[in-house]
């Protein structure tokens, strides 16, 4: 798709403002997860891209290290960064999903230095993939560089693919976790097993309610984009808002898959940081303890773990 350079600058500028606003909003725990550190690195890269494109656009001709820079390089830079953003999508999902899984199960907690190293490594590997392994070919107009006022920009569909895939996984995990799987247990174990199954289903339903109650409007927008033939420019495909949605969605998937209701209720689990969703759960006591007055139903807000 051809997009005017002025529109590209406005899009990048708005994206930078939104990215830094979300970084400031998450400043208290941005270093406690991989996605938080990666969001900060994305804000830095977007800012450098915006400043570079603006300088090249305003100064039609310039020189850097003996290389003559023109508006051709505006389009080239936007196309390259768009391909790098597209190459980063699935690796970010996988690494963030593993980070959340290990946090919830308390098997391992990544440090801020390790998250920073992982973010830098993903940026480097994605750039090397685009330059050395992908079939990326720049598309340029065959006109004099002074006459270039628009750029050919590749669109990305990975956002819709990732969202659809994760929502399907979330649905399957919820159905699996919420299903009562009793295969003729001994009579003395039936009450305990039924109580555990009820607790799992209640936990899954609460998880889905919290996620859908927060991100319903965003899901409607994604559904509209999926139904309409509207392409998302690749340079806008990776943003702070998308990472916030991805963070909440991955937390919901991990909670439904692992279903750590008993561990979280006893303080034995941990929640990844989330500045958008408030993961507040209500846990019921086991059936054998319900007769005790001090074992009444309690509400619990899962706090972030340092």
PDB file of N, CA and C in Angstrom, residues 34-35 90-103 122 246-247 250-251 254 272:
ATOM      1  N   UNK A  34       9.490  -9.722  31.138  1.00  0.00           N
ATOM      2  CA  UNK A  34      10.111  -9.566  29.823  1.00  0.00           C
ATOM      3  C   UNK A  34       9.335  -8.573  28.963  1.00  0.00           C
ATOM      4  N   UNK A  35       7.994  -8.659  28.985  1.00  0.00           N
ATOM      5  CA  UNK A  35       7.201  -7.762  28.144  1.00  0.00           C
ATOM      6  C   UNK A  35       7.355  -6.306  28.567  1.00  0.00           C
ATOM      7  N   UNK A  90       6.050 -13.331  16.708  1.00  0.00           N
ATOM      8  CA  UNK A  90       5.929 -14.649  17.321  1.00  0.00           C
ATOM      9  C   UNK A  90       7.007 -14.938  18.356  1.00  0.00           C
ATOM     10  N   UNK A  91       8.284 -14.569  18.132  1.00  0.00           N
ATOM     11  CA  UNK A  91       9.273 -14.760  19.205  1.00  0.00           C
ATOM     12  C   UNK A  91       8.900 -14.055  20.500  1.00  0.00           C
ATOM     13  N   UNK A  92       8.360 -12.849  20.412  1.00  0.00           N
ATOM     14  CA  UNK A  92       7.941 -12.125  21.618  1.00  0.00           C
ATOM     15  C   UNK A  92       6.819 -12.879  22.323  1.00  0.00           C
ATOM     16  N   UNK A  93       5.876 -13.409  21.560  1.00  0.00           N
ATOM     17  CA  UNK A  93       4.767 -14.174  22.154  1.00  0.00           C
ATOM     18  C   UNK A  93       5.303 -15.396  22.895  1.00  0.00           C
ATOM     19  N   UNK A  94       6.228 -16.123  22.273  1.00  0.00           N
ATOM     20  CA  UNK A  94       6.750 -17.354  22.876  1.00  0.00           C
ATOM     21  C   UNK A  94       7.537 -17.054  24.147  1.00  0.00           C
ATOM     22  N   UNK A  95       8.451 -16.087  24.077  1.00  0.00           N
ATOM     23  CA  UNK A  95       9.273 -15.759  25.247  1.00  0.00           C
ATOM     24  C   UNK A  95       8.405 -15.211  26.380  1.00  0.00           C
ATOM     25  N   UNK A  96       7.466 -14.330  26.066  1.00  0.00           N
ATOM     26  CA  UNK A  96       6.590 -13.771  27.101  1.00  0.00           C
ATOM     27  C   UNK A  96       5.699 -14.847  27.709  1.00  0.00           C
ATOM     28  N   UNK A  97       5.212 -15.768  26.878  1.00  0.00           N
ATOM     29  CA  UNK A  97       4.396 -16.858  27.404  1.00  0.00           C
ATOM     30  C   UNK A  97       5.171 -17.737  28.369  1.00  0.00           C
ATOM     31  N   UNK A  98       6.418 -18.065  28.038  1.00  0.00           N
ATOM     32  CA  UNK A  98       7.252 -18.861  28.943  1.00  0.00           C
ATOM     33  C   UNK A  98       7.543 -18.090  30.224  1.00  0.00           C
ATOM     34  N   UNK A  99       7.801 -16.794  30.094  1.00  0.00           N
ATOM     35  CA  UNK A  99       8.061 -15.966  31.269  1.00  0.00           C
ATOM     36  C   UNK A  99       6.863 -15.967  32.216  1.00  0.00           C
ATOM     37  N   UNK A 100       5.655 -15.827  31.675  1.00  0.00           N
ATOM     38  CA  UNK A 100       4.451 -15.847  32.508  1.00  0.00           C
ATOM     39  C   UNK A 100       4.224 -17.233  33.123  1.00  0.00           C
ATOM     40  N   UNK A 101       4.476 -18.264  32.354  1.00  0.00           N
ATOM     41  CA  UNK A 101       4.275 -19.629  32.875  1.00  0.00           C
ATOM     42  C   UNK A 101       5.182 -19.896  34.070  1.00  0.00           C
ATOM     43  N   UNK A 102       6.451 -19.544  33.942  1.00  0.00           N
ATOM     44  CA  UNK A 102       7.388 -19.770  35.043  1.00  0.00           C
ATOM     45  C   UNK A 102       7.073 -18.881  36.242  1.00  0.00           C
ATOM     46  N   UNK A 103       6.525 -17.686  35.998  1.00  0.00           N
ATOM     47  CA  UNK A 103       6.155 -16.798  37.111  1.00  0.00           C
ATOM     48  C   UNK A 103       4.962 -17.357  37.885  1.00  0.00           C
ATOM     49  N   UNK A 122      16.646 -10.585  20.909  1.00  0.00           N
ATOM     50  CA  UNK A 122      15.557 -10.715  19.934  1.00  0.00           C
ATOM     51  C   UNK A 122      15.648  -9.643  18.854  1.00  0.00           C
ATOM     52  N   UNK A 246      -1.500  -8.212  24.658  1.00  0.00           N
ATOM     53  CA  UNK A 246      -0.821  -9.509  24.614  1.00  0.00           C
ATOM     54  C   UNK A 246      -0.464  -9.984  26.012  1.00  0.00           C
ATOM     55  N   UNK A 247      -0.039  -9.068  26.865  1.00  0.00           N
ATOM     56  CA  UNK A 247       0.314  -9.423  28.234  1.00  0.00           C
ATOM     57  C   UNK A 247      -0.889 -10.008  28.975  1.00  0.00           C
ATOM     58  N   UNK A 250      -1.925 -13.475  27.425  1.00  0.00           N
ATOM     59  CA  UNK A 250      -1.027 -14.564  27.807  1.00  0.00           C
ATOM     60  C   UNK A 250      -1.217 -14.959  29.266  1.00  0.00           C
ATOM     61  N   UNK A 251      -1.463 -13.982  30.133  1.00  0.00           N
ATOM     62  CA  UNK A 251      -1.742 -14.305  31.535  1.00  0.00           C
ATOM     63  C   UNK A 251      -3.011 -15.154  31.640  1.00  0.00           C
ATOM     64  N   UNK A 254      -2.264 -18.725  30.412  1.00  0.00           N
ATOM     65  CA  UNK A 254      -1.472 -19.485  31.381  1.00  0.00           C
ATOM     66  C   UNK A 254      -2.325 -19.876  32.588  1.00  0.00           C
ATOM     67  N   UNK A 272       2.083 -12.492  37.143  1.00  0.00           N
ATOM     68  CA  UNK A 272       2.891 -11.530  36.376  1.00  0.00           C
ATOM     69  C   UNK A 272       2.272 -10.145  36.471  1.00  0.00           C
TER      70      UNK A 272
END
